[in-house]
Amino acid sequence: MFLTTKALVLREVKYKEADRILTLLTEDEGKLTAKAPGALRKTSKFGAATQFLTWSELTLFGSRGRWSVREGSVIEGFEGLRADLEALAIGSYMAQVLETVSDEDAPDPQVLQLGLNALYALSHGLCEKEQVKAAFELRLMCLAGFAPELDQCVVCGGADGEMRFAPGQGGLLCPNCARYADPVSGACLAAMRHVARAPAKRVFSFSLTGDAPRELSVICEEYLLTCLERGFSSLDYYKKIKG
């Protein structure tokens, strides 16, 4: 069985002398694993197309549940990531998160498009790296079924006073229900509402100043880690190089 599909390379592992084992997020089959024989050889016709964090068109051959790359061409290489260690670290984190939330035989066009848009924004410097990361985290949780309550208190339904955001409770809390938590600023809350509700092409189209970018980053990261109930080695690495 042959399958020609567009795919984002989420992970590559060297196998034997010149092969790669790939984790792909595909348009047609969702997440799948494929072997790329000879991809590490200089003469390989699909070496570039099977690199980590590359968006490619691949022709795969499947037999007994195993896939092997036969042909490949690069659509978008996100070259800006290769020249910026911090951007590459965030891209690696995004790939690890996408692998976590995606399933085999369950294509999700919205999740795939979000990942591609985030990597493009990161690679081309369309906005601040931390802003891209935060927007990706929050929007992905919305697509994965963890959309937070951003209009009223999740406990009492109130919407008066300086609202707080409680990742463990899935959204906002009013001052009476969370007296000891720090308030979320109006600018940060407006950004979160935009990210959660904007059309796909507009998710990253917002600006923040002052302390709001850092506030948004902390909240969105904590929310994703709370929802997925796990940490990520790539996130730890990003924090290490960011200092």
PDB file of C-alpha atoms in Angstrom:
ATOM      1  CA  MET A   1       0.000   0.000   0.000  1.00  0.00           C
ATOM      2  CA  PHE A   2       1.345   3.368  -1.052  1.00  0.00           C
ATOM      3  CA  LEU A   3       0.378   6.630   0.634  1.00  0.00           C
ATOM      4  CA  THR A   4       1.366  10.109  -0.493  1.00  0.00           C
ATOM      5  CA  THR A   5       0.702  12.652   2.231  1.00  0.00           C
ATOM      6  CA  LYS A   6       1.986  15.877   3.691  1.00  0.00           C
ATOM      7  CA  ALA A   7       3.712  15.392   7.027  1.00  0.00           C
ATOM      8  CA  LEU A   8       5.494  17.294   9.774  1.00  0.00           C
ATOM      9  CA  VAL A   9       8.514  15.476  11.193  1.00  0.00           C
ATOM     10  CA  LEU A  10       8.027  15.542  14.966  1.00  0.00           C
ATOM     11  CA  ARG A  11      10.968  13.311  15.824  1.00  0.00           C
ATOM     12  CA  GLU A  12      13.894  11.606  14.113  1.00  0.00           C
ATOM     13  CA  VAL A  13      16.117   8.904  15.584  1.00  0.00           C
ATOM     14  CA  LYS A  14      19.203   7.480  13.918  1.00  0.00           C
ATOM     15  CA  TYR A  15      18.871   3.773  13.170  1.00  0.00           C
ATOM     16  CA  LYS A  16      21.796   1.575  12.161  1.00  0.00           C
ATOM     17  CA  GLU A  17      24.336   3.359   9.950  1.00  0.00           C
ATOM     18  CA  ALA A  18      22.261   5.604   7.723  1.00  0.00           C
ATOM     19  CA  ASP A  19      18.552   5.164   8.462  1.00  0.00           C
ATOM     20  CA  ARG A  20      16.131   7.337  10.371  1.00  0.00           C
ATOM     21  CA  ILE A  21      13.091   6.315  12.391  1.00  0.00           C
ATOM     22  CA  LEU A  22      10.561   9.120  12.124  1.00  0.00           C
ATOM     23  CA  THR A  23       7.531  10.183  14.090  1.00  0.00           C
ATOM     24  CA  LEU A  24       5.284  12.033  11.650  1.00  0.00           C
ATOM     25  CA  LEU A  25       2.144  14.110  12.029  1.00  0.00           C
ATOM     26  CA  THR A  26       0.372  13.570   8.719  1.00  0.00           C
ATOM     27  CA  GLU A  27      -2.624  15.097   7.017  1.00  0.00           C
ATOM     28  CA  ASP A  28      -4.244  11.773   6.196  1.00  0.00           C
ATOM     29  CA  GLU A  29      -3.304   9.305   8.934  1.00  0.00           C
ATOM     30  CA  GLY A  30      -2.651  11.439  11.998  1.00  0.00           C
ATOM     31  CA  LYS A  31       0.480  10.406  13.886  1.00  0.00           C
ATOM     32  CA  LEU A  32       2.521   7.537  12.521  1.00  0.00           C
ATOM     33  CA  THR A  33       6.001   6.020  12.685  1.00  0.00           C
ATOM     34  CA  ALA A  34       8.011   5.428   9.528  1.00  0.00           C
ATOM     35  CA  LYS A  35      11.479   4.231   8.626  1.00  0.00           C
ATOM     36  CA  ALA A  36      13.501   6.386   6.241  1.00  0.00           C
ATOM     37  CA  PRO A  37      16.131   3.986   4.843  1.00  0.00           C
ATOM     38  CA  GLY A  38      19.401   5.627   3.830  1.00  0.00           C
ATOM     39  CA  ALA A  39      18.159   9.091   4.787  1.00  0.00           C
ATOM     40  CA  LEU A  40      21.488   9.991   6.405  1.00  0.00           C
ATOM     41  CA  ARG A  41      23.490   9.286   3.258  1.00  0.00           C
ATOM     42  CA  LYS A  42      24.593  12.311   1.241  1.00  0.00           C
ATOM     43  CA  THR A  43      23.087  10.746  -1.861  1.00  0.00           C
ATOM     44  CA  SER A  44      19.634  10.279  -0.292  1.00  0.00           C
ATOM     45  CA  LYS A  45      16.810  11.740  -2.370  1.00  0.00           C
ATOM     46  CA  PHE A  46      14.679  12.372   0.713  1.00  0.00           C
ATOM     47  CA  GLY A  47      17.287  13.216   3.363  1.00  0.00           C
ATOM     48  CA  ALA A  48      16.211  16.868   3.615  1.00  0.00           C
ATOM     49  CA  ALA A  49      12.516  15.965   3.619  1.00  0.00           C
ATOM     50  CA  THR A  50      12.937  13.677   6.627  1.00  0.00           C
ATOM     51  CA  GLN A  51      14.770  16.119   8.890  1.00  0.00           C
ATOM     52  CA  PHE A  52      13.361  17.083  12.289  1.00  0.00           C
ATOM     53  CA  LEU A  53      10.818  19.935  12.139  1.00  0.00           C
ATOM     54  CA  THR A  54      10.404  19.808   8.365  1.00  0.00           C
ATOM     55  CA  TRP A  55       7.051  20.016   6.570  1.00  0.00           C
ATOM     56  CA  SER A  56       7.255  17.690   3.585  1.00  0.00           C
ATOM     57  CA  GLU A  57       5.324  15.714   1.021  1.00  0.00           C
ATOM     58  CA  LEU A  58       6.216  12.072   1.510  1.00  0.00           C
ATOM     59  CA  THR A  59       5.366   8.879  -0.328  1.00  0.00           C
ATOM     60  CA  LEU A  60       5.196   5.996   2.129  1.00  0.00           C
ATOM     61  CA  PHE A  61       4.894   2.278   1.608  1.00  0.00           C
ATOM     62  CA  GLY A  62       2.958   0.377   4.257  1.00  0.00           C
ATOM     63  CA  SER A  63       3.001  -3.332   4.937  1.00  0.00           C
ATOM     64  CA  ARG A  64       1.802  -5.193   8.040  1.00  0.00           C
ATOM     65  CA  GLY A  65       1.403  -1.943   9.948  1.00  0.00           C
ATOM     66  CA  ARG A  66       4.897  -0.708   9.167  1.00  0.00           C
ATOM     67  CA  TRP A  67       5.660   2.324   7.016  1.00  0.00           C
ATOM     68  CA  SER A  68       8.747   3.136   4.999  1.00  0.00           C
ATOM     69  CA  VAL A  69       9.603   6.360   3.142  1.00  0.00           C
ATOM     70  CA  ARG A  70      10.076   5.920  -0.601  1.00  0.00           C
ATOM     71  CA  GLU A  71      10.056   9.522  -1.850  1.00  0.00           C
ATOM     72  CA  GLY A  72      10.032  12.973  -0.278  1.00  0.00           C
ATOM     73  CA  SER A  73      10.242  16.683  -1.023  1.00  0.00           C
ATOM     74  CA  VAL A  74      10.455  19.675   1.310  1.00  0.00           C
ATOM     75  CA  ILE A  75       7.527  22.083   1.442  1.00  0.00           C
ATOM     76  CA  GLU A  76       8.770  24.256   4.347  1.00  0.00           C
ATOM     77  CA  GLY A  77      12.036  23.758   6.160  1.00  0.00           C
ATOM     78  CA  PHE A  78      11.551  26.442   8.855  1.00  0.00           C
ATOM     79  CA  GLU A  79      15.159  27.466   8.344  1.00  0.00           C
ATOM     80  CA  GLY A  80      14.926  30.279  10.879  1.00  0.00           C
ATOM     81  CA  LEU A  81      14.796  27.678  13.634  1.00  0.00           C
ATOM     82  CA  ARG A  82      18.184  26.250  12.657  1.00  0.00           C
ATOM     83  CA  ALA A  83      19.881  29.617  13.160  1.00  0.00           C
ATOM     84  CA  ASP A  84      18.420  30.409  16.591  1.00  0.00           C
ATOM     85  CA  LEU A  85      19.016  27.978  19.463  1.00  0.00           C
ATOM     86  CA  GLU A  86      16.201  29.401  21.585  1.00  0.00           C
ATOM     87  CA  ALA A  87      13.715  29.196  18.710  1.00  0.00           C
ATOM     88  CA  LEU A  88      14.822  25.631  17.961  1.00  0.00           C
ATOM     89  CA  ALA A  89      14.324  24.693  21.616  1.00  0.00           C
ATOM     90  CA  ILE A  90      10.772  26.055  21.553  1.00  0.00           C
ATOM     91  CA  GLY A  91      10.125  24.258  18.264  1.00  0.00           C
ATOM     92  CA  SER A  92      11.370  21.016  19.804  1.00  0.00           C
ATOM     93  CA  TYR A  93       9.026  21.539  22.750  1.00  0.00           C
ATOM     94  CA  MET A  94       6.110  22.147  20.375  1.00  0.00           C
ATOM     95  CA  ALA A  95       6.922  18.932  18.520  1.00  0.00           C
ATOM     96  CA  GLN A  96       7.001  16.943  21.759  1.00  0.00           C
ATOM     97  CA  VAL A  97       3.649  18.389  22.826  1.00  0.00           C
ATOM     98  CA  LEU A  98       2.087  17.702  19.414  1.00  0.00           C
ATOM     99  CA  GLU A  99       3.293  14.106  19.629  1.00  0.00           C
ATOM    100  CA  THR A 100       1.694  13.800  23.075  1.00  0.00           C
ATOM    101  CA  VAL A 101      -1.758  15.073  22.079  1.00  0.00           C
ATOM    102  CA  SER A 102      -1.959  13.346  18.676  1.00  0.00           C
ATOM    103  CA  ASP A 103      -3.187   9.824  17.961  1.00  0.00           C
ATOM    104  CA  GLU A 104      -2.554   7.284  15.246  1.00  0.00           C
ATOM    105  CA  ASP A 105      -5.312   6.843  12.649  1.00  0.00           C
ATOM    106  CA  ALA A 106      -6.904  10.087  13.894  1.00  0.00           C
ATOM    107  CA  PRO A 107      -5.948  13.042  11.684  1.00  0.00           C
ATOM    108  CA  ASP A 108      -6.717  16.431  13.232  1.00  0.00           C
ATOM    109  CA  PRO A 109      -6.352  19.231  10.658  1.00  0.00           C
ATOM    110  CA  GLN A 110      -6.757  22.003  13.242  1.00  0.00           C
ATOM    111  CA  VAL A 111      -3.987  20.694  15.488  1.00  0.00           C
ATOM    112  CA  LEU A 112      -1.673  20.172  12.519  1.00  0.00           C
ATOM    113  CA  GLN A 113      -2.390  23.667  11.191  1.00  0.00           C
ATOM    114  CA  LEU A 114      -1.740  25.214  14.595  1.00  0.00           C
ATOM    115  CA  GLY A 115       1.614  23.456  14.802  1.00  0.00           C
ATOM    116  CA  LEU A 116       2.600  24.625  11.320  1.00  0.00           C
ATOM    117  CA  ASN A 117       1.465  28.210  11.960  1.00  0.00           C
ATOM    118  CA  ALA A 118       3.360  28.304  15.266  1.00  0.00           C
ATOM    119  CA  LEU A 119       6.573  26.994  13.699  1.00  0.00           C
ATOM    120  CA  TYR A 120       6.239  29.459  10.821  1.00  0.00           C
ATOM    121  CA  ALA A 121       5.710  32.391  13.200  1.00  0.00           C
ATOM    122  CA  LEU A 122       8.686  31.256  15.249  1.00  0.00           C
ATOM    123  CA  SER A 123      10.936  30.666  12.237  1.00  0.00           C
ATOM    124  CA  HIS A 124      10.103  33.957  10.533  1.00  0.00           C
ATOM    125  CA  GLY A 125      10.047  36.094  13.682  1.00  0.00           C
ATOM    126  CA  LEU A 126       6.466  37.251  13.204  1.00  0.00           C
ATOM    127  CA  CYS A 127       6.203  38.007  16.935  1.00  0.00           C
ATOM    128  CA  GLU A 128       8.125  37.431  20.166  1.00  0.00           C
ATOM    129  CA  LYS A 129       9.153  33.818  20.780  1.00  0.00           C
ATOM    130  CA  GLU A 130       7.570  33.679  24.225  1.00  0.00           C
ATOM    131  CA  GLN A 131       4.310  34.991  22.753  1.00  0.00           C
ATOM    132  CA  VAL A 132       4.289  32.284  20.055  1.00  0.00           C
ATOM    133  CA  LYS A 133       4.925  29.624  22.683  1.00  0.00           C
ATOM    134  CA  ALA A 134       2.154  30.865  24.981  1.00  0.00           C
ATOM    135  CA  ALA A 135      -0.415  31.176  22.192  1.00  0.00           C
ATOM    136  CA  PHE A 136       0.442  27.696  20.933  1.00  0.00           C
ATOM    137  CA  GLU A 137       0.028  26.209  24.415  1.00  0.00           C
ATOM    138  CA  LEU A 138      -3.347  27.770  25.119  1.00  0.00           C
ATOM    139  CA  ARG A 139      -4.858  27.237  21.667  1.00  0.00           C
ATOM    140  CA  LEU A 140      -3.707  23.620  21.589  1.00  0.00           C
ATOM    141  CA  MET A 141      -5.399  22.940  24.915  1.00  0.00           C
ATOM    142  CA  CYS A 142      -8.600  24.426  23.510  1.00  0.00           C
ATOM    143  CA  LEU A 143      -8.380  22.119  20.469  1.00  0.00           C
ATOM    144  CA  ALA A 144      -7.592  19.137  22.704  1.00  0.00           C
ATOM    145  CA  GLY A 145     -10.795  19.606  24.698  1.00  0.00           C
ATOM    146  CA  PHE A 146      -9.416  21.636  27.590  1.00  0.00           C
ATOM    147  CA  ALA A 147     -10.781  25.083  26.720  1.00  0.00           C
ATOM    148  CA  PRO A 148     -10.625  27.180  29.917  1.00  0.00           C
ATOM    149  CA  GLU A 149     -13.463  29.311  31.280  1.00  0.00           C
ATOM    150  CA  LEU A 150     -12.415  32.879  30.495  1.00  0.00           C
ATOM    151  CA  ASP A 151     -15.612  34.844  31.144  1.00  0.00           C
ATOM    152  CA  GLN A 152     -16.757  34.057  34.670  1.00  0.00           C
ATOM    153  CA  CYS A 153     -15.781  32.313  37.882  1.00  0.00           C
ATOM    154  CA  VAL A 154     -15.797  28.539  37.487  1.00  0.00           C
ATOM    155  CA  VAL A 155     -17.089  28.148  41.056  1.00  0.00           C
ATOM    156  CA  CYS A 156     -19.838  30.731  41.521  1.00  0.00           C
ATOM    157  CA  GLY A 157     -20.337  32.214  38.067  1.00  0.00           C
ATOM    158  CA  GLY A 158     -19.457  35.718  39.217  1.00  0.00           C
ATOM    159  CA  ALA A 159     -17.524  38.149  37.050  1.00  0.00           C
ATOM    160  CA  ASP A 160     -16.917  41.110  39.360  1.00  0.00           C
ATOM    161  CA  GLY A 161     -13.596  42.368  40.671  1.00  0.00           C
ATOM    162  CA  GLU A 162     -10.069  41.363  39.700  1.00  0.00           C
ATOM    163  CA  MET A 163     -10.330  37.839  38.375  1.00  0.00           C
ATOM    164  CA  ARG A 164      -7.749  35.139  39.037  1.00  0.00           C
ATOM    165  CA  PHE A 165      -6.792  32.243  36.758  1.00  0.00           C
ATOM    166  CA  ALA A 166      -6.621  28.785  38.335  1.00  0.00           C
ATOM    167  CA  PRO A 167      -5.081  26.144  36.002  1.00  0.00           C
ATOM    168  CA  GLY A 168      -6.130  23.292  38.276  1.00  0.00           C
ATOM    169  CA  GLN A 169      -9.758  24.390  38.217  1.00  0.00           C
ATOM    170  CA  GLY A 170      -9.970  25.093  34.511  1.00  0.00           C
ATOM    171  CA  GLY A 171     -10.364  28.843  34.357  1.00  0.00           C
ATOM    172  CA  LEU A 172     -11.150  32.055  36.158  1.00  0.00           C
ATOM    173  CA  LEU A 173     -11.948  32.480  39.819  1.00  0.00           C
ATOM    174  CA  CYS A 174     -13.471  35.599  41.326  1.00  0.00           C
ATOM    175  CA  PRO A 175     -11.836  37.362  44.323  1.00  0.00           C
ATOM    176  CA  ASN A 176     -14.265  35.713  46.740  1.00  0.00           C
ATOM    177  CA  CYS A 177     -13.450  32.190  45.520  1.00  0.00           C
ATOM    178  CA  ALA A 178      -9.669  32.686  45.266  1.00  0.00           C
ATOM    179  CA  ARG A 179      -8.706  35.327  47.800  1.00  0.00           C
ATOM    180  CA  TYR A 180      -5.028  34.395  47.958  1.00  0.00           C
ATOM    181  CA  ALA A 181      -4.237  33.958  44.237  1.00  0.00           C
ATOM    182  CA  ASP A 182      -2.683  36.748  42.168  1.00  0.00           C
ATOM    183  CA  PRO A 183      -5.094  38.623  39.857  1.00  0.00           C
ATOM    184  CA  VAL A 184      -4.734  38.217  36.102  1.00  0.00           C
ATOM    185  CA  SER A 185      -4.256  41.557  34.344  1.00  0.00           C
ATOM    186  CA  GLY A 186      -6.821  42.854  31.881  1.00  0.00           C
ATOM    187  CA  ALA A 187      -4.272  42.815  29.044  1.00  0.00           C
ATOM    188  CA  CYS A 188      -3.317  39.202  29.706  1.00  0.00           C
ATOM    189  CA  LEU A 189      -6.941  38.077  29.953  1.00  0.00           C
ATOM    190  CA  ALA A 190      -7.804  39.878  26.692  1.00  0.00           C
ATOM    191  CA  ALA A 191      -4.902  38.088  24.992  1.00  0.00           C
ATOM    192  CA  MET A 192      -6.075  34.729  26.311  1.00  0.00           C
ATOM    193  CA  ARG A 193      -9.585  35.332  25.019  1.00  0.00           C
ATOM    194  CA  HIS A 194      -8.175  36.290  21.615  1.00  0.00           C
ATOM    195  CA  VAL A 195      -6.005  33.154  21.416  1.00  0.00           C
ATOM    196  CA  ALA A 196      -8.867  30.886  22.453  1.00  0.00           C
ATOM    197  CA  ARG A 197     -11.424  32.341  20.032  1.00  0.00           C
ATOM    198  CA  ALA A 198      -9.671  33.910  17.046  1.00  0.00           C
ATOM    199  CA  PRO A 199      -9.764  32.350  13.561  1.00  0.00           C
ATOM    200  CA  ALA A 200      -6.820  30.011  12.984  1.00  0.00           C
ATOM    201  CA  LYS A 201      -4.890  32.519  10.883  1.00  0.00           C
ATOM    202  CA  ARG A 202      -5.201  35.210  13.561  1.00  0.00           C
ATOM    203  CA  VAL A 203      -4.186  33.256  16.673  1.00  0.00           C
ATOM    204  CA  PHE A 204      -0.757  34.902  16.896  1.00  0.00           C
ATOM    205  CA  SER A 205      -1.932  38.370  15.822  1.00  0.00           C
ATOM    206  CA  PHE A 206      -1.908  40.307  19.079  1.00  0.00           C
ATOM    207  CA  SER A 207       0.555  42.460  20.983  1.00  0.00           C
ATOM    208  CA  LEU A 208       1.398  42.868  24.650  1.00  0.00           C
ATOM    209  CA  THR A 209       3.603  45.303  26.542  1.00  0.00           C
ATOM    210  CA  GLY A 210       5.064  45.662  30.008  1.00  0.00           C
ATOM    211  CA  ASP A 211       4.717  42.638  32.264  1.00  0.00           C
ATOM    212  CA  ALA A 212       1.829  41.106  30.299  1.00  0.00           C
ATOM    213  CA  PRO A 213       3.965  38.908  27.952  1.00  0.00           C
ATOM    214  CA  ARG A 214       5.681  37.226  30.888  1.00  0.00           C
ATOM    215  CA  GLU A 215       2.376  36.856  32.719  1.00  0.00           C
ATOM    216  CA  LEU A 216       0.776  35.212  29.685  1.00  0.00           C
ATOM    217  CA  SER A 217       3.749  32.881  29.272  1.00  0.00           C
ATOM    218  CA  VAL A 218       3.614  31.670  32.871  1.00  0.00           C
ATOM    219  CA  ILE A 219      -0.154  31.109  32.837  1.00  0.00           C
ATOM    220  CA  CYS A 220      -0.327  29.273  29.498  1.00  0.00           C
ATOM    221  CA  GLU A 221       2.617  27.016  30.268  1.00  0.00           C
ATOM    222  CA  GLU A 222       1.238  26.099  33.678  1.00  0.00           C
ATOM    223  CA  TYR A 223      -2.181  25.440  32.176  1.00  0.00           C
ATOM    224  CA  LEU A 224      -0.818  23.064  29.522  1.00  0.00           C
ATOM    225  CA  LEU A 225       1.319  21.144  32.022  1.00  0.00           C
ATOM    226  CA  THR A 226      -1.661  20.872  34.377  1.00  0.00           C
ATOM    227  CA  CYS A 227      -4.001  19.618  31.648  1.00  0.00           C
ATOM    228  CA  LEU A 228      -1.546  17.051  30.268  1.00  0.00           C
ATOM    229  CA  GLU A 229      -0.323  16.024  33.717  1.00  0.00           C
ATOM    230  CA  ARG A 230       3.296  15.660  32.650  1.00  0.00           C
ATOM    231  CA  GLY A 231       6.506  17.559  32.040  1.00  0.00           C
ATOM    232  CA  PHE A 232       8.651  17.811  28.909  1.00  0.00           C
ATOM    233  CA  SER A 233      12.414  17.420  28.639  1.00  0.00           C
ATOM    234  CA  SER A 234      12.456  19.868  25.731  1.00  0.00           C
ATOM    235  CA  LEU A 235      10.804  22.512  27.907  1.00  0.00           C
ATOM    236  CA  ASP A 236      13.428  21.974  30.597  1.00  0.00           C
ATOM    237  CA  TYR A 237      16.131  22.442  27.963  1.00  0.00           C
ATOM    238  CA  TYR A 238      14.513  25.654  26.690  1.00  0.00           C
ATOM    239  CA  LYS A 239      14.454  27.072  30.198  1.00  0.00           C
ATOM    240  CA  LYS A 240      18.074  26.084  30.715  1.00  0.00           C
ATOM    241  CA  ILE A 241      19.384  27.901  27.644  1.00  0.00           C
ATOM    242  CA  LYS A 242      17.075  30.862  28.254  1.00  0.00           C
ATOM    243  CA  GLY A 243      18.693  31.238  31.651  1.00  0.00           C
TER     244      GLY A 243
END
